[in-house]
XYZ file of C-alpha atoms in Angstrom:
772
model
C -12.806 -35.249 105.436
C -12.439 -32.274 106.105
C -9.865 -31.422 103.768
C -12.376 -32.598 101.309
C -14.724 -30.183 102.456
C -11.885 -27.402 102.024
C -11.028 -27.954 98.691
C -14.429 -28.193 97.494
C -14.851 -24.845 98.946
C -11.806 -23.533 97.181
C -12.896 -25.196 94.014
C -16.503 -23.186 94.630
C -14.877 -20.076 94.667
C -12.118 -20.454 91.391
C -15.049 -21.229 89.437
C -17.012 -18.020 91.056
C -14.312 -15.912 90.702
C -13.162 -16.864 87.083
C -15.750 -18.278 84.651
C -16.086 -15.142 82.862
C -11.902 -15.942 82.030
C -11.532 -19.519 82.150
C -12.966 -21.992 80.663
C -14.343 -24.575 83.398
C -12.683 -28.110 84.587
C -11.888 -30.988 86.827
C -8.975 -31.884 88.591
C -7.651 -28.652 89.337
C -3.983 -30.106 90.321
C -3.640 -27.361 92.799
C -6.159 -28.801 94.831
C -5.900 -31.782 97.639
C -9.113 -33.435 96.641
C -7.583 -34.237 92.750
C -4.718 -36.392 94.658
C -7.374 -39.275 95.855
C -9.581 -39.401 92.793
C -8.519 -42.039 90.580
C -10.756 -40.869 87.128
C -8.464 -37.576 87.545
C -5.223 -38.986 86.989
C -4.877 -38.492 83.071
C -2.096 -41.358 82.656
C -4.726 -44.155 83.288
C -6.996 -45.551 80.017
C -10.246 -42.818 79.908
C -12.695 -46.239 80.407
C -10.824 -46.644 83.668
C -10.903 -43.387 84.478
C -15.059 -43.169 83.754
C -16.493 -46.208 85.432
C -14.512 -44.697 88.753
C -15.590 -41.526 88.431
C -19.105 -43.079 87.680
C -18.779 -45.443 90.724
C -19.157 -42.401 93.300
C -22.075 -40.298 92.060
C -25.265 -41.560 93.994
C -28.641 -42.533 91.619
C -29.322 -38.810 92.036
C -26.714 -37.726 91.063
C -26.201 -40.101 87.885
C -29.596 -39.002 86.903
C -28.951 -35.843 86.682
C -26.079 -36.139 84.104
C -28.306 -37.939 82.048
C -29.370 -34.445 79.938
C -28.083 -31.825 77.974
C -27.947 -28.985 80.866
C -26.049 -31.332 83.321
C -25.310 -29.625 86.691
C -22.558 -29.517 88.661
C -21.298 -32.111 91.212
C -19.534 -30.090 93.936
C -18.281 -32.655 96.004
C -16.248 -33.509 93.206
C -15.276 -30.647 92.042
C -17.271 -31.351 88.699
C -18.219 -28.401 87.252
C -21.806 -28.154 84.988
C -21.383 -28.896 81.538
C -23.742 -28.482 78.591
C -23.889 -30.920 75.846
C -25.667 -29.272 73.393
C -23.791 -26.425 71.336
C -24.133 -25.720 66.800
C -21.414 -25.255 64.574
C -23.386 -26.294 61.118
C -21.454 -23.808 59.347
C -19.718 -21.941 62.404
C -19.492 -21.532 65.916
C -23.313 -20.855 66.905
C -25.495 -19.523 68.579
C -28.455 -21.653 68.966
C -27.621 -23.863 71.292
C -26.527 -23.398 74.778
C -23.032 -23.970 75.357
C -21.972 -20.369 73.405
C -22.271 -17.413 74.801
C -21.453 -14.178 72.476
C -22.011 -12.218 75.180
C -18.049 -11.570 76.240
C -14.974 -10.431 74.397
C -16.011 -12.806 71.666
C -19.662 -11.262 70.221
C -18.725 -13.333 66.795
C -17.103 -16.174 64.978
C -16.775 -17.148 61.222
C -19.530 -17.856 59.400
C -19.026 -19.836 56.616
C -21.698 -19.990 53.728
C -24.611 -22.477 54.531
C -22.983 -26.464 54.074
C -25.697 -27.195 50.796
C -24.178 -23.804 49.139
C -20.584 -25.229 50.479
C -21.538 -28.451 49.145
C -22.008 -27.129 45.221
C -18.289 -26.615 45.248
C -17.475 -30.544 45.832
C -14.028 -29.872 47.581
C -13.086 -32.402 49.880
C -10.043 -30.032 51.100
C -12.353 -27.290 51.578
C -14.502 -28.849 53.755
C -11.969 -30.323 55.636
C -10.229 -26.541 56.319
C -13.754 -24.843 57.254
C -14.173 -28.329 59.593
C -10.456 -27.324 61.540
C -10.992 -23.431 61.392
C -14.896 -24.204 63.186
C -13.166 -26.520 65.557
C -10.448 -24.036 66.302
C -12.551 -21.050 67.308
C -14.967 -23.718 68.674
C -11.677 -24.146 71.298
C -10.772 -20.612 71.154
C -14.079 -19.846 72.495
C -14.152 -21.994 75.630
C -10.338 -21.408 76.067
C -11.637 -17.726 76.754
C -13.957 -18.565 78.955
C -17.319 -18.412 77.234
C -18.488 -21.531 76.940
C -19.511 -24.329 78.743
C -19.876 -27.652 76.255
C -17.825 -28.440 73.796
C -19.970 -30.637 71.749
C -21.098 -29.662 68.626
C -24.496 -31.339 67.011
C -23.263 -30.626 63.548
C -22.856 -31.889 60.639
C -26.174 -32.823 59.362
C -25.760 -35.571 56.800
C -29.398 -36.843 55.905
C -29.908 -37.062 52.472
C -31.359 -33.831 50.754
C -34.403 -36.278 49.521
C -37.700 -34.304 48.914
C -36.719 -30.359 47.525
C -39.247 -28.790 49.267
C -38.163 -29.675 52.929
C -37.205 -27.218 55.046
C -33.874 -28.261 56.440
C -32.617 -29.402 53.226
C -30.072 -26.299 53.522
C -28.533 -27.411 56.423
C -27.039 -31.047 54.285
C -24.504 -31.294 51.616
C -27.125 -32.946 49.392
C -29.048 -35.714 47.769
C -26.226 -38.155 46.943
C -24.674 -40.247 49.699
C -21.484 -40.928 48.316
C -20.610 -36.852 48.278
C -22.864 -36.789 51.842
C -20.870 -39.617 53.477
C -17.474 -37.628 52.427
C -18.857 -34.320 53.269
C -19.447 -36.052 56.834
C -15.487 -37.378 57.271
C -14.267 -34.358 56.225
C -16.034 -31.911 58.459
C -15.976 -33.831 61.340
C -11.577 -34.472 61.158
C -11.494 -30.446 60.696
C -13.914 -30.197 63.952
C -12.545 -32.520 66.073
C -8.392 -32.103 65.246
C -7.054 -34.803 63.370
C -5.301 -35.287 59.540
C -7.251 -35.008 56.418
C -6.658 -38.285 56.403
C -7.272 -39.702 59.177
C -5.718 -41.440 62.147
C -4.053 -38.490 63.911
C -5.959 -37.969 67.356
C -3.908 -39.956 69.842
C -4.628 -41.912 72.479
C -8.537 -40.140 71.507
C -8.012 -36.276 72.211
C -10.824 -34.141 70.552
C -10.233 -30.555 69.776
C -14.290 -30.294 69.649
C -16.667 -33.421 69.243
C -18.941 -33.293 66.315
C -21.936 -35.683 65.802
C -23.435 -36.590 63.050
C -27.120 -36.267 62.828
C -30.170 -37.225 62.499
C -30.183 -41.345 62.964
C -31.795 -41.793 60.573
C -34.025 -41.390 57.241
C -35.431 -37.832 58.864
C -36.200 -35.672 56.290
C -39.649 -34.366 57.070
C -40.941 -31.664 59.057
C -43.695 -29.990 59.364
C -45.595 -30.619 55.872
C -49.585 -30.084 55.378
C -50.858 -31.386 58.838
C -48.111 -33.908 59.637
C -44.884 -32.904 61.684
C -41.593 -34.780 62.621
C -42.400 -35.111 65.927
C -45.170 -38.023 64.547
C -43.587 -39.216 61.417
C -43.237 -42.934 60.260
C -41.143 -43.372 58.123
C -41.471 -46.272 56.237
C -38.185 -47.178 54.453
C -37.255 -50.479 52.313
C -33.995 -52.648 53.578
C -33.130 -51.388 50.049
C -33.565 -48.046 50.261
C -31.964 -47.862 54.294
C -28.944 -49.788 52.462
C -27.924 -47.573 49.696
C -29.461 -44.303 50.433
C -30.042 -43.627 54.080
C -27.611 -45.655 56.036
C -24.188 -44.767 54.328
C -23.441 -41.268 55.406
C -23.934 -42.332 58.988
C -21.907 -45.358 58.295
C -18.951 -43.043 57.013
C -19.252 -40.842 59.903
C -18.906 -43.370 62.435
C -16.065 -45.639 60.660
C -14.080 -43.185 58.390
C -14.575 -40.135 60.122
C -14.789 -41.120 64.022
C -17.541 -39.002 64.961
C -17.596 -39.217 68.727
C -21.167 -38.188 68.888
C -24.250 -38.958 67.144
C -28.467 -37.787 67.538
C -31.050 -39.549 66.767
C -33.845 -38.526 65.402
C -37.479 -37.507 65.945
C -39.397 -39.693 63.572
C -40.024 -42.881 63.596
C -38.523 -45.240 61.244
C -40.579 -48.493 60.209
C -42.830 -48.150 63.544
C -40.035 -47.819 66.028
C -38.897 -44.259 66.870
C -35.389 -44.000 66.264
C -34.388 -43.161 70.023
C -36.186 -46.650 70.609
C -34.306 -48.440 68.512
C -31.918 -50.692 70.008
C -31.229 -52.520 66.314
C -30.331 -48.752 65.436
C -28.273 -47.391 67.853
C -26.477 -50.203 69.408
C -26.567 -53.452 66.899
C -25.959 -51.071 63.714
C -23.986 -48.367 65.148
C -22.616 -50.026 68.013
C -22.220 -53.798 67.532
C -21.671 -53.741 63.285
C -20.464 -50.273 62.935
C -17.679 -49.618 66.240
C -19.137 -46.668 67.553
C -17.464 -45.256 70.495
C -18.815 -41.803 71.169
C -22.155 -40.983 72.549
C -25.171 -40.649 71.627
C -28.164 -37.703 72.090
C -31.826 -37.662 71.302
C -32.902 -34.778 69.187
C -34.582 -32.436 71.717
C -37.399 -33.464 73.636
C -37.255 -37.185 71.298
C -37.353 -38.613 74.184
C -40.515 -36.946 75.125
C -42.566 -37.482 71.599
C -42.348 -41.387 72.406
C -44.946 -40.526 74.591
C -46.425 -37.785 73.575
C -46.863 -37.619 69.797
C -45.949 -40.925 68.568
C -47.702 -42.826 71.761
C -45.306 -45.326 71.257
C -44.549 -45.422 75.253
C -47.660 -45.854 77.044
C -46.146 -44.354 80.102
C -43.394 -41.418 80.541
C -41.222 -44.136 82.014
C -41.541 -46.669 79.376
C -39.888 -43.428 77.102
C -36.989 -43.092 79.472
C -36.794 -47.160 79.790
C -36.986 -47.353 76.057
C -34.588 -45.044 75.469
C -31.780 -46.087 77.371
C -32.466 -50.013 76.565
C -31.999 -49.357 72.930
C -28.340 -47.392 73.516
C -29.199 -43.690 74.069
C -27.053 -41.763 76.507
C -27.880 -38.201 77.017
C -31.750 -36.547 76.500
C -31.794 -33.347 75.388
C -35.109 -32.393 77.829
C -36.038 -33.142 80.642
C -37.508 -36.301 80.601
C -34.459 -38.613 81.869
C -34.055 -36.236 84.737
C -38.047 -36.421 85.951
C -38.789 -40.079 85.205
C -35.458 -42.294 85.255
C -35.953 -42.518 88.779
C -39.376 -43.773 89.072
C -38.118 -46.224 85.542
C -36.048 -47.668 87.670
C -38.188 -48.060 90.839
C -40.755 -49.338 88.171
C -37.964 -51.790 87.369
C -37.955 -51.308 83.601
C -34.987 -50.460 83.369
C -31.805 -51.102 85.338
C -29.459 -48.167 86.652
C -26.833 -50.513 84.590
C -28.148 -48.977 81.392
C -27.550 -45.295 83.441
C -24.134 -46.378 84.134
C -23.555 -47.341 81.140
C -24.646 -43.925 79.585
C -22.421 -42.077 82.509
C -19.475 -44.245 80.913
C -19.578 -43.086 77.590
C -20.641 -39.478 78.494
C -18.265 -38.794 81.072
C -15.305 -40.396 78.517
C -16.136 -37.660 75.785
C -15.838 -34.961 78.381
C -12.677 -36.356 79.200
C -11.421 -36.966 75.652
C -11.520 -33.251 75.872
C -9.145 -32.431 77.876
C -11.943 -31.366 80.502
C -10.822 -33.498 83.647
C -7.299 -33.156 82.975
C -7.034 -29.767 84.997
C -7.016 -26.525 83.853
C -7.258 -27.201 79.965
C -6.139 -24.009 78.593
C -2.409 -25.808 80.065
C -3.658 -28.749 78.155
C -3.075 -30.246 74.110
C -5.161 -27.347 73.145
C -4.667 -25.225 75.251
C -2.835 -22.885 72.889
C -5.373 -22.104 70.676
C -5.760 -18.545 71.451
C -9.355 -16.338 71.426
C -7.653 -14.222 69.517
C -7.902 -16.795 66.359
C -11.677 -16.544 66.090
C -12.806 -13.695 63.084
C -8.811 -14.324 61.958
C -8.294 -12.702 58.791
C -7.260 -16.341 56.880
C -10.585 -17.877 58.715
C -12.275 -15.027 57.289
C -10.588 -15.821 53.962
C -11.931 -19.001 53.801
C -15.100 -17.938 54.041
C -15.031 -15.920 50.890
C -13.299 -18.871 49.491
C -16.511 -20.792 50.463
C -18.773 -18.883 48.434
C -16.621 -18.331 45.586
C -16.362 -22.170 44.899
C -20.188 -23.000 45.434
C -22.213 -20.246 43.504
C -23.515 -22.244 40.782
C -23.946 -20.567 37.390
C -26.882 -21.494 35.943
C -27.419 -19.733 32.712
C -24.782 -17.127 30.343
C -26.681 -16.660 27.178
C -24.256 -14.665 24.911
C -21.921 -14.486 27.668
C -23.678 -11.834 29.356
C -20.774 -12.751 32.127
C -18.977 -11.482 33.773
C -19.372 -7.344 33.189
C -17.076 -5.509 32.276
C -15.480 -3.165 35.425
C -14.422 -0.256 32.852
C -17.751 -0.234 30.636
C -20.335 -0.624 33.633
C -20.740 2.802 34.072
C -24.546 2.208 35.733
C -26.708 -0.514 37.739
C -29.950 -1.296 39.096
C -29.936 -3.690 41.895
C -33.887 -5.197 42.626
C -35.269 -7.313 44.805
C -36.253 -8.620 48.619
C -32.809 -9.915 48.802
C -30.490 -7.415 47.851
C -30.071 -4.835 50.809
C -30.166 -7.569 53.989
C -27.307 -8.848 55.204
C -29.210 -10.931 57.580
C -30.758 -12.900 55.066
C -26.791 -14.504 53.937
C -26.701 -16.451 56.600
C -29.358 -19.090 56.640
C -30.220 -20.968 59.528
C -28.270 -22.340 62.922
C -25.937 -19.948 61.941
C -24.642 -17.606 64.508
C -23.163 -13.744 64.957
C -20.776 -13.037 62.185
C -17.488 -11.910 61.927
C -18.257 -8.948 59.714
C -21.121 -9.308 57.008
C -22.009 -7.170 53.635
C -25.399 -6.915 51.921
C -25.010 -7.964 48.202
C -26.471 -4.094 46.945
C -23.416 -2.651 48.572
C -21.011 -4.945 47.550
C -21.908 -4.802 44.174
C -21.965 -0.756 44.827
C -17.988 -0.975 44.817
C -18.272 -1.978 41.672
C -20.189 0.566 39.965
C -20.351 4.374 39.631
C -24.424 4.776 39.765
C -26.021 2.299 41.401
C -29.813 2.346 41.797
C -31.720 0.615 44.382
C -35.453 -1.212 44.878
C -36.471 -4.148 46.305
C -39.270 -4.639 44.425
C -40.881 -6.644 46.574
C -41.312 -5.594 50.190
C -40.835 -8.948 51.394
C -38.854 -12.245 50.407
C -43.303 -13.894 50.601
C -43.596 -11.181 47.374
C -47.308 -10.481 48.369
C -47.105 -6.794 47.774
C -44.760 -5.417 45.031
C -44.195 -2.530 43.239
C -43.614 -3.373 39.633
C -43.626 0.053 38.255
C -40.836 1.489 40.641
C -38.659 -1.336 39.973
C -39.402 -0.916 36.375
C -37.965 2.741 36.342
C -34.761 1.857 38.090
C -34.370 -0.494 36.211
C -34.788 1.236 32.649
C -32.247 3.627 32.898
C -29.161 1.470 33.545
C -26.636 -0.268 31.855
C -27.682 -3.555 33.290
C -30.013 -5.106 36.098
C -28.988 -7.407 39.061
C -32.462 -9.165 40.326
C -31.767 -10.481 44.125
C -34.602 -12.791 44.664
C -35.307 -16.291 46.249
C -36.045 -18.024 49.440
C -35.314 -16.656 53.032
C -35.892 -18.892 56.380
C -39.669 -17.237 56.030
C -39.903 -19.488 53.033
C -38.043 -22.907 54.208
C -36.735 -23.862 57.209
C -36.518 -26.009 60.294
C -40.092 -27.461 61.696
C -41.422 -25.628 58.382
C -41.422 -27.602 54.346
C -42.552 -25.437 51.479
C -45.882 -26.307 49.719
C -44.313 -25.245 46.545
C -40.982 -25.082 44.377
C -41.878 -21.671 42.519
C -40.330 -18.747 43.861
C -42.907 -17.022 46.162
C -45.636 -14.739 45.871
C -45.193 -12.136 42.495
C -41.734 -12.632 42.422
C -41.956 -13.860 38.655
C -44.303 -11.290 37.445
C -41.173 -8.674 39.102
C -38.529 -10.263 37.566
C -40.355 -10.623 33.619
C -41.347 -7.473 34.266
C -38.120 -5.731 34.848
C -36.520 -7.880 32.578
C -39.285 -6.551 29.496
C -38.249 -3.141 30.624
C -34.593 -3.179 30.401
C -31.912 -2.436 28.069
C -29.634 -5.467 27.959
C -30.431 -9.362 29.607
C -30.566 -9.099 32.512
C -28.761 -11.241 35.777
C -31.046 -13.019 38.149
C -29.391 -13.664 41.460
C -31.348 -16.246 43.434
C -30.583 -17.022 47.226
C -32.567 -20.468 48.801
C -31.672 -23.436 50.204
C -33.966 -25.784 47.846
C -34.092 -26.496 44.122
C -36.497 -23.371 42.807
C -38.057 -24.051 39.321
C -36.898 -21.229 37.367
C -38.102 -22.462 34.033
C -39.650 -19.327 32.948
C -36.353 -17.346 33.520
C -34.468 -20.546 32.051
C -36.452 -19.854 28.348
C -36.767 -16.189 29.083
C -34.209 -15.012 26.318
C -34.310 -11.051 28.279
C -33.232 -12.554 31.333
C -29.033 -13.317 30.371
C -27.830 -14.862 33.356
C -28.997 -16.798 36.292
C -26.555 -17.877 39.343
C -27.496 -19.734 42.374
C -25.780 -18.414 45.844
C -27.731 -20.877 48.171
C -26.778 -18.854 52.111
C -23.485 -17.497 51.159
C -22.520 -16.811 54.618
C -20.559 -13.734 55.251
C -18.555 -13.106 52.844
C -21.240 -14.027 50.629
C -21.881 -10.671 48.880
C -18.578 -10.042 48.130
C -17.970 -13.181 46.437
C -20.942 -12.937 44.330
C -20.106 -9.474 43.481
C -16.459 -11.065 42.185
C -18.274 -13.700 39.900
C -20.526 -11.064 38.398
C -17.761 -8.558 37.939
C -15.327 -11.641 36.427
C -12.971 -11.417 39.583
C -13.817 -15.311 39.769
C -14.784 -17.579 37.523
C -17.276 -19.566 38.936
C -17.075 -23.075 39.299
C -19.730 -24.769 41.406
C -21.734 -27.113 40.662
C -25.525 -28.669 41.892
C -25.662 -30.774 44.904
C -29.535 -31.571 44.274
C -31.540 -32.142 41.254
C -34.034 -29.503 40.359
C -37.298 -30.341 39.765
C -40.254 -29.043 38.264
C -42.999 -27.663 40.530
C -44.994 -30.947 39.274
C -42.927 -32.664 41.958
C -45.600 -31.399 44.459
C -47.715 -33.435 43.367
C -45.991 -36.675 44.972
C -46.747 -36.493 48.945
C -43.622 -35.767 51.049
C -44.731 -38.728 53.103
C -43.189 -41.293 50.313
C -39.795 -42.432 51.220
C -39.298 -44.472 48.180
C -35.917 -44.114 45.980
C -36.564 -46.141 43.251
C -39.367 -45.221 40.702
C -42.576 -47.716 40.189
C -43.569 -47.460 36.420
C -46.903 -49.243 36.853
C -48.189 -46.664 39.062
C -46.344 -43.317 37.694
C -44.147 -42.775 40.812
C -41.476 -40.797 39.602
C -38.712 -41.967 41.925
C -36.647 -39.353 43.295
C -32.739 -37.600 43.111
C -31.109 -38.006 40.034
C -29.503 -41.626 41.237
C -33.245 -42.928 40.313
C -35.318 -39.989 39.114
C -37.524 -40.001 35.925
C -38.802 -37.274 35.376
C -38.685 -33.683 33.954
C -36.104 -32.024 35.676
C -35.312 -28.108 35.687
C -31.591 -28.354 36.121
C -29.747 -31.497 37.005
C -27.379 -33.144 39.858
C -24.112 -31.859 39.490
C -24.870 -28.515 36.373
C -22.713 -25.666 36.764
C -21.112 -23.240 33.829
C -18.143 -21.626 33.496
C -17.279 -18.637 32.313
C -14.216 -20.796 30.667
C -14.707 -24.499 29.240
C -13.606 -27.856 30.175
C -12.854 -31.300 27.981
C -12.244 -34.498 28.794
C -11.070 -37.562 27.765
C -10.170 -41.340 29.373
C -7.195 -42.004 29.304
C -5.613 -45.665 27.765
C -4.467 -45.995 30.892
C -8.162 -46.774 32.772
C -9.280 -50.764 32.095
C -12.286 -51.366 29.884
C -12.536 -54.990 31.825
C -13.206 -55.937 35.657
C -12.933 -59.391 36.238
C -14.308 -61.149 39.245
C -14.558 -63.779 38.929
C -10.631 -64.336 38.778
C -11.037 -64.018 43.033
C -11.406 -67.721 43.935
C -13.516 -66.812 46.962
C -16.249 -65.305 45.538
C -19.519 -67.423 45.225
C -21.644 -65.841 42.534
C -25.931 -66.243 42.178
C -28.503 -65.503 39.338
C -31.534 -64.495 39.619
C -34.464 -64.827 37.785
C -33.272 -63.142 34.820
C -30.401 -65.033 34.394
C -28.180 -61.731 36.019
C -25.193 -63.216 38.344
C -24.313 -61.501 40.971
C -21.509 -61.322 43.694
C -21.790 -60.709 47.390
C -20.107 -57.745 48.607
C -20.418 -59.191 51.604
C -19.293 -62.208 51.152
C -16.292 -61.218 49.197
C -14.419 -59.909 51.837
C -12.518 -56.760 52.560
C -9.714 -58.634 51.356
C -10.821 -59.476 47.931
C -12.440 -56.101 47.815
C -9.377 -54.559 48.268
C -7.758 -56.467 45.410
C -10.960 -55.921 43.135
C -9.988 -51.776 42.939
C -8.599 -50.573 39.879
C -8.205 -46.953 38.961
C -9.844 -43.999 36.210
C -7.283 -41.951 34.372
C -8.995 -38.676 33.245
C -7.653 -36.083 31.249
C -8.802 -32.809 31.704
C -8.509 -29.757 30.022
C -9.298 -25.475 30.566
C -9.828 -25.129 26.746
C -11.140 -21.479 27.153
C -8.914 -17.985 27.812
C -9.919 -17.973 31.749
C -8.059 -19.412 34.822
C -10.604 -21.707 36.746
C -11.320 -23.919 39.594
C -13.006 -26.615 38.532
C -14.535 -29.401 40.441
C -14.409 -32.845 38.021
C -17.456 -35.469 38.854
C -16.974 -39.150 37.978
C -20.230 -41.289 37.536
C -20.938 -44.661 36.617
C -23.955 -45.203 34.210
C -25.811 -48.547 34.068
C -26.754 -49.513 30.786
C -30.502 -49.229 28.709
C -31.519 -52.656 30.999
C -31.354 -51.975 34.421
C -31.703 -54.752 36.585
C -32.698 -55.480 40.507
C -33.776 -51.186 40.941
C -29.658 -50.194 40.307
C -28.864 -46.583 40.127
C -29.184 -45.229 36.750
C -26.415 -43.200 37.515
C -24.104 -42.672 40.436
C -21.396 -40.505 41.527
C -18.255 -42.686 41.487
C -15.848 -39.854 42.707
C -15.129 -35.823 42.288
C -11.719 -34.363 42.430
C -11.500 -30.180 42.416
C -8.832 -28.998 40.020
C -7.336 -25.500 39.463
C -6.205 -25.109 35.750
C -4.873 -21.849 33.828
C -6.266 -20.964 30.379
C -5.129 -23.271 28.059
C -3.696 -25.799 31.242
C -4.084 -29.674 30.721
C -3.785 -32.120 34.104
C -4.449 -35.346 34.566
C -6.797 -37.276 37.418
C -6.966 -40.384 38.771
C -9.530 -41.827 40.494
C -9.571 -44.575 42.809
C -12.385 -46.901 41.845
C -13.720 -49.911 44.221
C -16.427 -52.111 42.524
C -17.197 -53.158 46.327
C -18.292 -49.205 47.013
C -19.189 -47.426 43.492
C -20.221 -50.342 41.470
C -22.799 -51.837 43.572
C -26.181 -51.848 44.760
C -28.534 -53.204 47.518
C -31.104 -55.360 46.578
C -34.338 -55.636 47.940
C -32.956 -57.436 51.098
C -31.059 -54.569 51.859
C -27.440 -56.664 50.736
C -25.281 -55.536 48.541
C -24.573 -56.551 44.843
C -22.344 -56.479 42.079
C -24.351 -57.191 38.858
C -22.059 -58.819 35.904
C -22.135 -57.032 32.922
C -21.230 -53.666 31.264
C -21.581 -49.811 32.522
C -19.427 -46.628 31.629
C -17.756 -44.050 33.300
C -18.823 -40.648 32.366
C -17.137 -37.357 33.157
C -18.967 -34.284 31.373
C -19.569 -35.324 27.689
C -16.668 -38.328 28.018
C -17.337 -41.441 28.072
C -15.796 -44.965 29.056
C -17.056 -48.713 28.661
C -16.328 -51.036 31.346
C -17.378 -54.693 31.469
C -18.156 -56.563 35.371
C -17.343 -60.355 34.580
C -18.622 -62.739 37.279
């Protein structure tokens, strides 16, 4: 006993004297205490070690570990741990696990996710995840972090264009969002691009997919996310809201998921046993930890009124399968809930087993982590030059050219002597970062970046804030009159769209449109309009105005966004990004945000949502994006025209009232689904005069008679290809009828319908017939 006490004192001394240079960890091999602890024996399976650790804790110690800021347990040499860190598009400062107040005061800041998604480049997404994971571990190895669990990515579907957090997502398509989750998570956690590299479950850093599920309303009119009950049909749940989370769990092998604030069909997500345990753990095989969103356990009681007492809320969460509470509700009320027999200590033990297993997978119970698997990741890697170059590549790849009348862009570096840069977003480096950001390695304003290309630059903000309630049109017009070209840098910022703040309108705020139109009218030549925003903006006025020659959407492009935009404007990079979300007209705001239905209802005039179902006018379509060159496509003869599922002997067909035959994906089974796969061969040619990086998007389109609520159009796959001027390349897409040609019926079962479809790339179509 005295030896244990001495070891503990030595441990505490070690922590207090080295906390600024050494990461906190358990099981120091130099301490006698370690040898007597089974959970410190790294050769044992993690399940055995976690069980041993939990068995040594008192009830009070157990309960103390159920919150994000878990305190130390000195008698066992276990340091404090912070579960809440952020890494949405770079190691962030929003959580509590990363400090940025020591030798490391910044990290590589990539574009906000919605712009990165516009690249449609899975390899890029993976490399970004790799950098984030390595920099996270580098910060930890420097002793400037107390957690390695990062609450990203946000893989909710960008269902409504007004959503303030849509900027954090990969857009509106579930297939694309699932692929983004796979690549990001594998990169962060230290897995290979293809997956399967993580030996014995070791984690470079832990990724957490959020917000599970059907979460896409924050603060709209009088409603907020803390009390919103999302009414979702089984059909929409099956083919829209759940697929990205299933991919995140089964294919990406994410080690964490976060349950959301909202209720789904009357049950708060963090209290939903069917969601957290039956679906995630039992159906999909999830083996990580589940955290609440911050204070989501408390809102069960305070906002949803689902729990009559705080103890009920604590019990509901633990019994549903949640493991850790961001907040303090479980710390305050779990013991009394146990005393009142509303929940058992076994539920607490299960939660702790999951939590300590993750910390062990991170190597934090194997002795000094700098001497373990990821210990060679140097803090000097944070903000490494190659990481900053990747941030620049990401911004270049995502920026979307929406209009380019008369080939106004690119501007000639040799012939452009003067430039007017106008707009409230032009001279702010901060706006480029978006939300859930961290301090960047370096940052440059768009104005400063453009100034490097031109001898004479005149600048005026035009609006004195992005809301543009105060405008100086005359001064802006004067700046624009006598220069060769005008670049207007307009759009939104975090004051217009953010967490806890959804938009009421889709048009530009305040008097921005008036400013743009006035400057365009006064300028000698058509102007260039740059839009910064996370969500879509109705700029129909600019689309049809001949004095506005070019429109670029730059999202929130991160630390290198100013440089990337300048390179595109002056032709050093050929834009290739494509919109990951439909841009709707202003009239769409008549549709309540609370209506979760994806499919249209012609009887009531409800138009549906996203390119897959929406039947209404669009400003710009999902997948739209121009280039400085032209591309042509052709399906090769190797692409089949018939898919004969009827040759798979075990398939059972059903017929509906319209005599349409279907086969159930579930009844086909994994083997038959594998046998049914086929390849589409697409020839892509750069027919223009400029080299370009180009995402090729393959869709499947229904014939005119869409049955059973099937999508009008559905993204099947996408690949990014770099082609020199005049170069040709063949791309092969693997198509799984079970995954790509199916849709959910009203009961939420995935079915493949007999009949004709079209494979579509650009203007090229290839008919395909499904025989059942």
